[in-house]
PDB file of C-alpha atoms in Angstrom:
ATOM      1  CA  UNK A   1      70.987  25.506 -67.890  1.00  0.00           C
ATOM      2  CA  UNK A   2      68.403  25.089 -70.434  1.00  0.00           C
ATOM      3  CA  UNK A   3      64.369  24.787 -69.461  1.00  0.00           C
ATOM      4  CA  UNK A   4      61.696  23.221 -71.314  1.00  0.00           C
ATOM      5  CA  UNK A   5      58.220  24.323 -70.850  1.00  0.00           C
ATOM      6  CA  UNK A   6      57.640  25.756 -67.444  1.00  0.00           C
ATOM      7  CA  UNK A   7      55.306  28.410 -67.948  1.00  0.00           C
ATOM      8  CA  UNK A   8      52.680  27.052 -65.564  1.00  0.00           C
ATOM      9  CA  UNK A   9      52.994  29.369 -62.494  1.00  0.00           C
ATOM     10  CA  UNK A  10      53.207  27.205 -60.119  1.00  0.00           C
ATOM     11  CA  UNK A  11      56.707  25.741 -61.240  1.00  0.00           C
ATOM     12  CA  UNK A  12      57.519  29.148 -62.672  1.00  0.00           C
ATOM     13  CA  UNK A  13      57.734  30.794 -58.729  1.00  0.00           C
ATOM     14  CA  UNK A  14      59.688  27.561 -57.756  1.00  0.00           C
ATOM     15  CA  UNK A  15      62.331  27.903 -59.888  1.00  0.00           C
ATOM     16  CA  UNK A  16      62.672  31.491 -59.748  1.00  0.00           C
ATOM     17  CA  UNK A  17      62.424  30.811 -55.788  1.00  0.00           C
ATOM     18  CA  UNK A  18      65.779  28.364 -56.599  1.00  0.00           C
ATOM     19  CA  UNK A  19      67.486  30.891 -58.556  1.00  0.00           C
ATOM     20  CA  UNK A  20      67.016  33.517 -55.907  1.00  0.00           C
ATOM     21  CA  UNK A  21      69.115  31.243 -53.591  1.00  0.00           C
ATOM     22  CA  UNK A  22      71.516  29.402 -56.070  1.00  0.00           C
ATOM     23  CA  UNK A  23      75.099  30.635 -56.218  1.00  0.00           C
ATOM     24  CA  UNK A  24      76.622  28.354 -58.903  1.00  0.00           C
ATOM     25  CA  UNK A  25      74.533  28.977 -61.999  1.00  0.00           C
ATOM     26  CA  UNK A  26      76.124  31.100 -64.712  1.00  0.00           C
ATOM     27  CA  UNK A  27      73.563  30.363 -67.668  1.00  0.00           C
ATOM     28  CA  UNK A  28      70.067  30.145 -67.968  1.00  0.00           C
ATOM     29  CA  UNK A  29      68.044  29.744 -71.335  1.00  0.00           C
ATOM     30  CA  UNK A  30      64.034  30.272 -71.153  1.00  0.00           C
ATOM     31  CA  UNK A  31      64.162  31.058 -74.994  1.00  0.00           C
ATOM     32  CA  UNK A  32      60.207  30.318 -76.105  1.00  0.00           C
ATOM     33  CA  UNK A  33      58.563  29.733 -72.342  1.00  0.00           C
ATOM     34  CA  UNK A  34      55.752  32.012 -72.517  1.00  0.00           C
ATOM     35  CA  UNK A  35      56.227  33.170 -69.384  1.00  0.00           C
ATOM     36  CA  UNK A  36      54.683  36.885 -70.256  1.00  0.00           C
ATOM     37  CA  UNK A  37      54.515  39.921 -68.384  1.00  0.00           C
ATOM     38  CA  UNK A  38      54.128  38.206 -65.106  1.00  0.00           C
ATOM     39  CA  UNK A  39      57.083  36.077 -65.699  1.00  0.00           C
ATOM     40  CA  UNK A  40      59.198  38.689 -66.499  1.00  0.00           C
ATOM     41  CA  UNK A  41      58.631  41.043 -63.468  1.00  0.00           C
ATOM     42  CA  UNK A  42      59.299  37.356 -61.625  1.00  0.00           C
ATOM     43  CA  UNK A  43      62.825  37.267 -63.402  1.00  0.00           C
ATOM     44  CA  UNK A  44      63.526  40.972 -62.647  1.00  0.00           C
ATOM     45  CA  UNK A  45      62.315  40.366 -58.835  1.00  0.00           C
ATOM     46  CA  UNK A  46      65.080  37.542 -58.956  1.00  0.00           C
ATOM     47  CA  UNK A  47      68.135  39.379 -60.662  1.00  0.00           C
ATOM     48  CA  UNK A  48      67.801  42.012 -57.468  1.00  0.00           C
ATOM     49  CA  UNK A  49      68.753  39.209 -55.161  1.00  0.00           C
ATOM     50  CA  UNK A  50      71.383  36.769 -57.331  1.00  0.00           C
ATOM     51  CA  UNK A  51      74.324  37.897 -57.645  1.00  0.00           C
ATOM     52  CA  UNK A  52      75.629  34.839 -59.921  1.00  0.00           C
ATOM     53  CA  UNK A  53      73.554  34.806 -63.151  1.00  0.00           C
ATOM     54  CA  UNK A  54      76.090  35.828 -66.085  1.00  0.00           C
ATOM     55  CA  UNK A  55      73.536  35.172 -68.971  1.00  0.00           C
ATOM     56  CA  UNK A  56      70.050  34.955 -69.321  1.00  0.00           C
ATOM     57  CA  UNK A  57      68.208  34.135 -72.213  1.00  0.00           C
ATOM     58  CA  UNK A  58      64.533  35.519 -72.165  1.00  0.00           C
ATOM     59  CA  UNK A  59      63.844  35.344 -76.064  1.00  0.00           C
ATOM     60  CA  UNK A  60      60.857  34.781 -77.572  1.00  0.00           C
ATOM     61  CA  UNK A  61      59.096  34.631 -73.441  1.00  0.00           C
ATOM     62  CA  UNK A  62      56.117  36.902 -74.485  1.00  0.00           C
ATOM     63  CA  UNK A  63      57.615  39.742 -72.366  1.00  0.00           C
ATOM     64  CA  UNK A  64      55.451  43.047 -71.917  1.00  0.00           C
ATOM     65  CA  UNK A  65      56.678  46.536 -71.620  1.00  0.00           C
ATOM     66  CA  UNK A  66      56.199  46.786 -67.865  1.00  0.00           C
ATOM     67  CA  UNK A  67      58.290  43.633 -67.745  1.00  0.00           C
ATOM     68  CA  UNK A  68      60.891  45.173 -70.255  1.00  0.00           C
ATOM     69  CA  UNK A  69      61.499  48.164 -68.471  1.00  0.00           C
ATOM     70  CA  UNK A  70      61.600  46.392 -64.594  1.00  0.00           C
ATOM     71  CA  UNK A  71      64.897  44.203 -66.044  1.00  0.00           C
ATOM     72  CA  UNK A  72      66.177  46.693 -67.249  1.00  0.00           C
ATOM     73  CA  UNK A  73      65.589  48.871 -64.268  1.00  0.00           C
ATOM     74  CA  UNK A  74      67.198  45.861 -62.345  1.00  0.00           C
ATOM     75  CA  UNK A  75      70.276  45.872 -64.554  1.00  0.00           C
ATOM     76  CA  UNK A  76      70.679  49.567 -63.804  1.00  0.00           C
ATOM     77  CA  UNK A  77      72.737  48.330 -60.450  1.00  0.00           C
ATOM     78  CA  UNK A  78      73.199  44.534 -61.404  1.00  0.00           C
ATOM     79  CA  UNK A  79      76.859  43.535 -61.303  1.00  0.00           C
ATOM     80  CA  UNK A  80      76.873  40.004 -62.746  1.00  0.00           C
ATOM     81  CA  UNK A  81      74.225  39.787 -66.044  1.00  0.00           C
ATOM     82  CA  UNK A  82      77.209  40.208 -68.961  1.00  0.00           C
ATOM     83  CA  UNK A  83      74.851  38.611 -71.577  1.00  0.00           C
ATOM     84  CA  UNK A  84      71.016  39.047 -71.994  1.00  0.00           C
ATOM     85  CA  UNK A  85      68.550  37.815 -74.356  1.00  0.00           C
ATOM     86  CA  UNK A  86      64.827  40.194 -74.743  1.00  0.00           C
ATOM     87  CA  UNK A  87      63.885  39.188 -78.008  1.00  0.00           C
ATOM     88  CA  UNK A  88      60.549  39.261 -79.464  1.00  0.00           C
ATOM     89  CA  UNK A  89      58.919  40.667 -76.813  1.00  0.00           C
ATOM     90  CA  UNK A  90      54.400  41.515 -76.923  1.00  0.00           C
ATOM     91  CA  UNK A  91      54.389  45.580 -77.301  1.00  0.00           C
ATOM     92  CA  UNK A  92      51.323  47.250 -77.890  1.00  0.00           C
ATOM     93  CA  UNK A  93      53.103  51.079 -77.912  1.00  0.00           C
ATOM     94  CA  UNK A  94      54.778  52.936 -80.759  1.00  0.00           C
ATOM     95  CA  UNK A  95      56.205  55.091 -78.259  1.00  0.00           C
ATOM     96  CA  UNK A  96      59.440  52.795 -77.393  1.00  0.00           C
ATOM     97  CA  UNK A  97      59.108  53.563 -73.972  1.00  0.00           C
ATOM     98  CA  UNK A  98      60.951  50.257 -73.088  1.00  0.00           C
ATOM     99  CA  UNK A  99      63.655  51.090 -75.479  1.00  0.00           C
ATOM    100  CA  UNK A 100      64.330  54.179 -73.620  1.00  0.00           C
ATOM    101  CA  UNK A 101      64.862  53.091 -70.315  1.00  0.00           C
ATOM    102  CA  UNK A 102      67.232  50.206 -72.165  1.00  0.00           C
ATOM    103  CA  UNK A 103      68.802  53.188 -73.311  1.00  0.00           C
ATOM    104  CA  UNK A 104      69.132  54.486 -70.267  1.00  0.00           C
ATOM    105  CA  UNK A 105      70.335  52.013 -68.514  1.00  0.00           C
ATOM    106  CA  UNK A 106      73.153  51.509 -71.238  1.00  0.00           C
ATOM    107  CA  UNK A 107      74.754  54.948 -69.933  1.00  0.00           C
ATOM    108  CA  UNK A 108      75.241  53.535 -66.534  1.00  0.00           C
ATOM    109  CA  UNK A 109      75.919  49.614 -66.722  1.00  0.00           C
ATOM    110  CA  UNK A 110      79.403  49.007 -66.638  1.00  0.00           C
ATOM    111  CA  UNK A 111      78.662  45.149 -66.829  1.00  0.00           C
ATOM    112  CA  UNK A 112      76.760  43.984 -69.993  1.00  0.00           C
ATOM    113  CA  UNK A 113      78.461  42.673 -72.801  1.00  0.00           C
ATOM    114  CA  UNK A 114      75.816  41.429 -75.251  1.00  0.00           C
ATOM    115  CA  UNK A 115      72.478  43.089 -75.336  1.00  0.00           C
ATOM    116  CA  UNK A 116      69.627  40.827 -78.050  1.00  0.00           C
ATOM    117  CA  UNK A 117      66.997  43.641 -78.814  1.00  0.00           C
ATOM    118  CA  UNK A 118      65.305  41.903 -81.506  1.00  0.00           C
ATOM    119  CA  UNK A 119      61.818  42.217 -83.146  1.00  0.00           C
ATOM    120  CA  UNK A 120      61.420  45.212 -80.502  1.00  0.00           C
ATOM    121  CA  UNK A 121      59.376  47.085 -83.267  1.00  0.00           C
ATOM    122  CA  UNK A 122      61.996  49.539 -83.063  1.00  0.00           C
ATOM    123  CA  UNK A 123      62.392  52.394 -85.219  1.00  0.00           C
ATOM    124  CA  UNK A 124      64.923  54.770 -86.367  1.00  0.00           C
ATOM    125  CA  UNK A 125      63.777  57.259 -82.968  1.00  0.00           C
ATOM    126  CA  UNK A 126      64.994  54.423 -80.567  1.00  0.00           C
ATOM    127  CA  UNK A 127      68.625  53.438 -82.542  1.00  0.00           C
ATOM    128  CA  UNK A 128      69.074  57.432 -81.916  1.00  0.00           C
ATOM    129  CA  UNK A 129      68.413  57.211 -78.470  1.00  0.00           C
ATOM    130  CA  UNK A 130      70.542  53.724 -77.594  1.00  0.00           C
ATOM    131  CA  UNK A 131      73.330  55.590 -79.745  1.00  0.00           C
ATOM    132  CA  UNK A 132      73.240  58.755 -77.720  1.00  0.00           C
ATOM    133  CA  UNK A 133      73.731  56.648 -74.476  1.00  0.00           C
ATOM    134  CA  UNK A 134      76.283  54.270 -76.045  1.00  0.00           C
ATOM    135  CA  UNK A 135      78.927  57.008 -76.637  1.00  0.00           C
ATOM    136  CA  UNK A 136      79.706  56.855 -72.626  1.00  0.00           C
ATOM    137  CA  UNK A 137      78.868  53.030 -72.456  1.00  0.00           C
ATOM    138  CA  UNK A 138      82.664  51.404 -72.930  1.00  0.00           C
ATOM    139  CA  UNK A 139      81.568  47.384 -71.981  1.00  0.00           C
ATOM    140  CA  UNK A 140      79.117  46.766 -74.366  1.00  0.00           C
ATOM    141  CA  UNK A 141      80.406  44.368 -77.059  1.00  0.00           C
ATOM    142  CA  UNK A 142      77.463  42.247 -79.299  1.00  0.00           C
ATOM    143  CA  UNK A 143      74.621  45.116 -79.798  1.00  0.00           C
ATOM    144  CA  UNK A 144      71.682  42.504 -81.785  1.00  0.00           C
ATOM    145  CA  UNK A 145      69.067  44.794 -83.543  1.00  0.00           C
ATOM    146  CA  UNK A 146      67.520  42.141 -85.965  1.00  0.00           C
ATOM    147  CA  UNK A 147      64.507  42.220 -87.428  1.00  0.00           C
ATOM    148  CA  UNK A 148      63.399  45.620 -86.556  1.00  0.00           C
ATOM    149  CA  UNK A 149      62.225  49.037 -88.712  1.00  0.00           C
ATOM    150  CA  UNK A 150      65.779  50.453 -88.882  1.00  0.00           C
ATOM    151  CA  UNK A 151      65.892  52.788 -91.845  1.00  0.00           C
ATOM    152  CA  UNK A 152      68.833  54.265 -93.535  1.00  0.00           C
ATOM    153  CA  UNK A 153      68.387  57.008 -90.046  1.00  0.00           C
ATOM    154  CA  UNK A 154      68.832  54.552 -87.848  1.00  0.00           C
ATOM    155  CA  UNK A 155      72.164  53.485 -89.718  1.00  0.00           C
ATOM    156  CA  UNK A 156      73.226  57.144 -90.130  1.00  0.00           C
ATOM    157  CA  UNK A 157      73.150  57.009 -86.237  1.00  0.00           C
ATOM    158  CA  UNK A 158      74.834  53.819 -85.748  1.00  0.00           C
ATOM    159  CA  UNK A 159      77.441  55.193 -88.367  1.00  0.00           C
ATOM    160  CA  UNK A 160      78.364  58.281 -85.967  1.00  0.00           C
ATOM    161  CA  UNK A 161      78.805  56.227 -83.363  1.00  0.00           C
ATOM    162  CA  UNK A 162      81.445  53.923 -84.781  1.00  0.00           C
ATOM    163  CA  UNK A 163      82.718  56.779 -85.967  1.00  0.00           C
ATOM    164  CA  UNK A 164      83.781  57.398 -81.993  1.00  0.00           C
ATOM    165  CA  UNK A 165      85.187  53.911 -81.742  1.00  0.00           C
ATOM    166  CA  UNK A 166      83.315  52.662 -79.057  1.00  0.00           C
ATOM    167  CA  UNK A 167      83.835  49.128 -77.411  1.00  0.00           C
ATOM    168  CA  UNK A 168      81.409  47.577 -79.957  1.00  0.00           C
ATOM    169  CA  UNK A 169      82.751  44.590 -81.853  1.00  0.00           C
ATOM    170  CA  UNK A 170      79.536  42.712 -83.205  1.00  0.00           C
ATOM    171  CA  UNK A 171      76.460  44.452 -84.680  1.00  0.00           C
ATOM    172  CA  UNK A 172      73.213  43.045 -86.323  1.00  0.00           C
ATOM    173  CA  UNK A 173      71.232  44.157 -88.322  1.00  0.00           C
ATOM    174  CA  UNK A 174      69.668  41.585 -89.960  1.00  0.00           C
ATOM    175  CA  UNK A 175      66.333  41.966 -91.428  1.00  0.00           C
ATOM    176  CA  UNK A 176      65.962  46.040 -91.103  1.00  0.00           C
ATOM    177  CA  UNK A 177      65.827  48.210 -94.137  1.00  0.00           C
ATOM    178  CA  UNK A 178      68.965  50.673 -94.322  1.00  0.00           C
ATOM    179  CA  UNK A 179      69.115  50.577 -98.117  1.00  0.00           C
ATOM    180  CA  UNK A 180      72.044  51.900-100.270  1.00  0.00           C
ATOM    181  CA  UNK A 181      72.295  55.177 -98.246  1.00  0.00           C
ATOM    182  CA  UNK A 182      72.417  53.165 -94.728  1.00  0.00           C
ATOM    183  CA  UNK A 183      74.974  51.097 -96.257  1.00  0.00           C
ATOM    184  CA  UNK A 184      77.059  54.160 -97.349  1.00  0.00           C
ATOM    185  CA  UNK A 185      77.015  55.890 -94.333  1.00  0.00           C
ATOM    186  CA  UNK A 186      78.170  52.518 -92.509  1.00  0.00           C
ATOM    187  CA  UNK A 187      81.138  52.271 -94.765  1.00  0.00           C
ATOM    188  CA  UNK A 188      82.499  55.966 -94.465  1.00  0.00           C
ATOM    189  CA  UNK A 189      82.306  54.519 -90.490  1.00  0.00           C
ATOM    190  CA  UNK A 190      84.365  51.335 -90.885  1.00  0.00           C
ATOM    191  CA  UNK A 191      87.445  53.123 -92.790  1.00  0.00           C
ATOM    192  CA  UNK A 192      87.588  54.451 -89.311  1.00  0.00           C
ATOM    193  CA  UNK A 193      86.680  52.305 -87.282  1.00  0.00           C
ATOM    194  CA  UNK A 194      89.481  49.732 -85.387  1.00  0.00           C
ATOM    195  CA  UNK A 195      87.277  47.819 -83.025  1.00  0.00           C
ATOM    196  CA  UNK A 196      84.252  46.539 -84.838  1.00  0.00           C
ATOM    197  CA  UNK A 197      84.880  43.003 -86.062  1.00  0.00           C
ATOM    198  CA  UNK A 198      81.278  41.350 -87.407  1.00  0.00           C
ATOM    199  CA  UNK A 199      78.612  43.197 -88.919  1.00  0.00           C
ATOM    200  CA  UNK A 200      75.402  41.644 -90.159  1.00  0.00           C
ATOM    201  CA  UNK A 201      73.382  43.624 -93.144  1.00  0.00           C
ATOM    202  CA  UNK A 202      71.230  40.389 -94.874  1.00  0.00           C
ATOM    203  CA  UNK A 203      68.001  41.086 -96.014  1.00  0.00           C
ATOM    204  CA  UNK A 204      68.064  45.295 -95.939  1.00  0.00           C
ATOM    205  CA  UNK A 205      67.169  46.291-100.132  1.00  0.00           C
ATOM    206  CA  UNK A 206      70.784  47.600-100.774  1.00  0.00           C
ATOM    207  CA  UNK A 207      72.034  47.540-103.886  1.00  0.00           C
ATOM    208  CA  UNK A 208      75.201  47.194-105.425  1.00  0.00           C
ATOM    209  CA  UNK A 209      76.501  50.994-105.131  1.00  0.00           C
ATOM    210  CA  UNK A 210      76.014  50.178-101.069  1.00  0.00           C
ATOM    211  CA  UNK A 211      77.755  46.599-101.064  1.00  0.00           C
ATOM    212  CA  UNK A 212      80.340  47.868-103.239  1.00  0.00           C
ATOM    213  CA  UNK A 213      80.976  50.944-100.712  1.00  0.00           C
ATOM    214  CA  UNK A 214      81.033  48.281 -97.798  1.00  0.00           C
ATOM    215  CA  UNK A 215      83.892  46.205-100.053  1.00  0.00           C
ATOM    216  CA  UNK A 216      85.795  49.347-100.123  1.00  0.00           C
ATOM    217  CA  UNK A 217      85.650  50.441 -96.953  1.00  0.00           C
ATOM    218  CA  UNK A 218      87.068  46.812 -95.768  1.00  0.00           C
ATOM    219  CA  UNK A 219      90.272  47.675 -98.029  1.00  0.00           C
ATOM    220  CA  UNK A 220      90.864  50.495 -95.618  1.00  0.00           C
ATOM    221  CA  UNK A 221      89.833  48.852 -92.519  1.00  0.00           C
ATOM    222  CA  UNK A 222      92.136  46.210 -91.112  1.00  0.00           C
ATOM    223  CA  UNK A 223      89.715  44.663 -88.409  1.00  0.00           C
ATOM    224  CA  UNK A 224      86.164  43.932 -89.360  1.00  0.00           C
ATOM    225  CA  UNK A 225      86.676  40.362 -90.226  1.00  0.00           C
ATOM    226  CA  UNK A 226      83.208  39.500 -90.850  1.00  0.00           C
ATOM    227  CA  UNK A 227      80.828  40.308 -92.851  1.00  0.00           C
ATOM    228  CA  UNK A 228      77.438  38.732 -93.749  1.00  0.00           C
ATOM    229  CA  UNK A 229      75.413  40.588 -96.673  1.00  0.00           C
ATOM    230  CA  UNK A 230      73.072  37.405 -98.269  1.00  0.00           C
ATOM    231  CA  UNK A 231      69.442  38.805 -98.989  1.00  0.00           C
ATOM    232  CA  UNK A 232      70.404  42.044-100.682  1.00  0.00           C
ATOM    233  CA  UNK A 233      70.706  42.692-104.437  1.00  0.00           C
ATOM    234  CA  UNK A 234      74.061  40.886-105.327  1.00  0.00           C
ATOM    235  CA  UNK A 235      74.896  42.358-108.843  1.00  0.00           C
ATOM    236  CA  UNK A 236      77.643  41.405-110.698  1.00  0.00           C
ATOM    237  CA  UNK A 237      79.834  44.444-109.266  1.00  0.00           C
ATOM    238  CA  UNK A 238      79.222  43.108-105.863  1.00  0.00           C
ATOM    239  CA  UNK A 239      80.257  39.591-106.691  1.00  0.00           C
ATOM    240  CA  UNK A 240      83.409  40.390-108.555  1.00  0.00           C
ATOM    241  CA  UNK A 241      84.201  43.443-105.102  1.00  0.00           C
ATOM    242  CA  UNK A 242      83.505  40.290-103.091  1.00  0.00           C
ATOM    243  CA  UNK A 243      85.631  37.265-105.237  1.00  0.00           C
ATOM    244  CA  UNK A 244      88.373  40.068-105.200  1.00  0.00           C
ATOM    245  CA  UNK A 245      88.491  40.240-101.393  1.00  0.00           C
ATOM    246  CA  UNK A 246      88.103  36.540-100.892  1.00  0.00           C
ATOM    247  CA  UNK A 247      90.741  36.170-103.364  1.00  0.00           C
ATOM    248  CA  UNK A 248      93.050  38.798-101.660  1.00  0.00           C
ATOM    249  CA  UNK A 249      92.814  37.212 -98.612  1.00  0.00           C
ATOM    250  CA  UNK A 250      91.472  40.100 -96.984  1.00  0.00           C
ATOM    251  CA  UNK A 251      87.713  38.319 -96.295  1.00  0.00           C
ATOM    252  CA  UNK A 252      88.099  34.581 -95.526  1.00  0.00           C
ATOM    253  CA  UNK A 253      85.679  32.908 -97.129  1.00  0.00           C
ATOM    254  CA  UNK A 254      84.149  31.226 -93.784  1.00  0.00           C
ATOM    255  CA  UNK A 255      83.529  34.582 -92.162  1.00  0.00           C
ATOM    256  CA  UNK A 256      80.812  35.478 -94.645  1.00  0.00           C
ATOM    257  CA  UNK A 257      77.734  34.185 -96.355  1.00  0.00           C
ATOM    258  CA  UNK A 258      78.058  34.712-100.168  1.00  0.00           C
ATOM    259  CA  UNK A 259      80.280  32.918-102.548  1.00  0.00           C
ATOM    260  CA  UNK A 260      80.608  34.243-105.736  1.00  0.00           C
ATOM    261  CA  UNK A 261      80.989  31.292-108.895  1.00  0.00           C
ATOM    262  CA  UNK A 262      82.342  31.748-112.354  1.00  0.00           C
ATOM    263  CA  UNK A 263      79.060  30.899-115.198  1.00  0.00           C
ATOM    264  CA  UNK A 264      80.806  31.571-118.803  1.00  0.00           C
ATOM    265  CA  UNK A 265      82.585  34.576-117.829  1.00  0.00           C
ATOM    266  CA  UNK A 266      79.795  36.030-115.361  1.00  0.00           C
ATOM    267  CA  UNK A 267      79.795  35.886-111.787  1.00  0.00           C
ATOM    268  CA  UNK A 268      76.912  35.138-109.366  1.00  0.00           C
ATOM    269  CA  UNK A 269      76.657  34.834-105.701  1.00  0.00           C
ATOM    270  CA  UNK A 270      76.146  31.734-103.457  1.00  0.00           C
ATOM    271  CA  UNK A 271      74.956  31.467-100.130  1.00  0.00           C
ATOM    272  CA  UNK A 272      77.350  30.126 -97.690  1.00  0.00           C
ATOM    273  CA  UNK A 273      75.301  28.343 -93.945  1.00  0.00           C
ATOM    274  CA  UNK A 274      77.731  31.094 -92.222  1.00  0.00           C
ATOM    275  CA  UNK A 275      76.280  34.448 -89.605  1.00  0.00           C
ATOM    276  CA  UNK A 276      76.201  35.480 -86.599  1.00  0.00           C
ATOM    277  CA  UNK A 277      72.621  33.237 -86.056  1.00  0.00           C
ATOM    278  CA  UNK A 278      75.000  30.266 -85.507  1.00  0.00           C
ATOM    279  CA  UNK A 279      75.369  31.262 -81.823  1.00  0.00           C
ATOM    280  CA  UNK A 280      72.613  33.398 -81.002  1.00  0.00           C
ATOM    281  CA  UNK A 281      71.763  30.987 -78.415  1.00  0.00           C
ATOM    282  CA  UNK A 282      75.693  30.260 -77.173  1.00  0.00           C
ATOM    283  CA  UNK A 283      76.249  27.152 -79.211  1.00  0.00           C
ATOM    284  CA  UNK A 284      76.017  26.578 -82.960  1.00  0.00           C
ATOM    285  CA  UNK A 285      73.654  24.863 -85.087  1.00  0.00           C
ATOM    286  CA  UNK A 286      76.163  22.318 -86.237  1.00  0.00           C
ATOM    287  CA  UNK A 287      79.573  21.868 -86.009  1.00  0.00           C
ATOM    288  CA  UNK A 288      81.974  21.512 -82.807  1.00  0.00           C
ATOM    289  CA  UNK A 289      81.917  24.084 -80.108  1.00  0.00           C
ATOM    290  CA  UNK A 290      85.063  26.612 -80.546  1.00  0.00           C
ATOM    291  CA  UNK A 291      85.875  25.071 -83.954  1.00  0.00           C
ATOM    292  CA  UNK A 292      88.159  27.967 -86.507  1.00  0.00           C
ATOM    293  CA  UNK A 293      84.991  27.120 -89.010  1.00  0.00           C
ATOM    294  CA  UNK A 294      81.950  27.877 -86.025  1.00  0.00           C
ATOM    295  CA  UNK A 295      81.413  31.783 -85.396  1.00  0.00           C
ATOM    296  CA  UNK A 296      81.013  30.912 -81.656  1.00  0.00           C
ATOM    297  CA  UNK A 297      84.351  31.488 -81.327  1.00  0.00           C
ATOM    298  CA  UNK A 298      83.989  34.808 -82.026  1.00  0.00           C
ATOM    299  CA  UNK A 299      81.770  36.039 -79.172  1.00  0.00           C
ATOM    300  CA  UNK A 300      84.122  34.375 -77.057  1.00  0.00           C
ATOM    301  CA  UNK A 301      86.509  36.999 -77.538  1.00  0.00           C
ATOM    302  CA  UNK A 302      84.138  39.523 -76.186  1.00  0.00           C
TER     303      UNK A 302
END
């Protein structure tokens, strides 16, 4: 179920009253409602009494840290949320108190399956803690971290984790800034790894030596199947490490974003319309629903 603008509070409480009752709805999408703080603590009030809700989409709702923290309070003991949406939310802190208690709750939900933490302001201090807690977390599939201040730290941490192979098969990090050295450390994780099948890097400043690490890695690796790198500094090493796996077969061409062409002798990269930001929002931007060329059919097979 998809809502336009209901941010009024009158209609707000009467639809949250109707959720609090309803026992047939599996999807709701509020994305952009600027429902706020109050709104929020509404939503969390209602997740302690349904017990249908699969996914709820809360992104870009002008959520505040005391509304942050009661959801995920909520989902501490919630039994039926396996995807949620708490992008973009208004925080005023550089503590990352919320991103704590999502951290916390991560080491007890045995539930959630996709977690959207984007544009939390979050910095390398709160990808430490959500790693810490997501060594004994063994449900959580799609872990979204666009668009945040991720360092090459951050990645470090992220690395060690997949290092463990946890349940994680889809990680974003779009938008962040892990750099060569973020990259690296990712790589020497992915030779290991045998569950993680997406990752998203665009837009991070790495180079060539860390795309070219990445390339290698996927040589090793038999399972990440896509990968989406558009944004970074595609050199001419990177386009001929990416034409050879394309060419190999190894990286189909429609599970990442960059294309490289032949210009008298030289290659260059392309960008291909192809990430993970297809179905963010559980249906892609064009295309046919749970068509081989959509990436929605990936998340289905979380």
């Amino acid at each position: 179920m998809i809502l336009g603008p209901v941010a009024q509070n009158p209609l707000l409480r009467h639809y949250i009253n109707v959720f609090k009752v309803n026992e047939t709805l599996k999807s709701l999408q509020m994305t952009g409602n600027k429902i706020g703080n109050k709104g929020g603590m509404h939503f969390a009030a209602m997740l302690q009494i349904n017990n249908c809700l699969e996914e709820l989409d809360l992104g870009d709702c002008d959520l505040g840290t005391q509304s942050l923290i009661a959801l995920t309070t909520v989902l501490n003991n919630n039994r039926t949320i396996r995807a949620i949406n708490m992008n973009r939310p208004l925080l005023y802190s550089q503590q990352e108190e919320s991103t704590v208690h999502i951290a916390l709750m991560l080491k007890v939900n045995k539930n959630l399956k996709e977690l959207h933490l984007g544009k939390h302001e979050m910095k390398d201090f709160g990808v430490e803690r959500l790693c810490e807690k997501l060594t004994s977390n063994f449900t959580l599939r799609y872990l979204d971290l666009r668009c945040n201040n991720i360092t090459r730290d951050g990645a470090k941490c992220l690395a060690e984790l997949l290092k463990l192979n946890t349940a994680l098969k889809i990680i974003d990090l779009t938008a962040n800034r892990i750099e060569d050295e973020g990259a690296i450390y990712l790589s020497e994780a992915i030779a290991l790894n045998t569950n993680l099948k997406a990752l998203a890097i665009p837009n991070n400043n790495i180079g060539g030596k860390g795309l070219v690490s990445l390339t290698k890695a996927m040589k090793i690796n038999t399972t990440l199947s896509h990968i989406y790198v558009w944004g970074n500094k595609l050199d001419e090493p990177t386009c001929v490490a990416f034409s050879d796996l394309i060419k190999s077969g190894r990286l189909l061409e429609k599970n990442t974003d960059v294309s490289p062409y032949d210009v008298d002798g030289h290659l260059h990269p392309a960008e291909l319309f192809h990430g993970l930001q297809r179905h963010y929002y559980l249906t892609p931007s064009y295309g046919q629903d749970h068509d081989s060329a959509c990436n929605s059919a990936l998340s289905e097979d979380l």
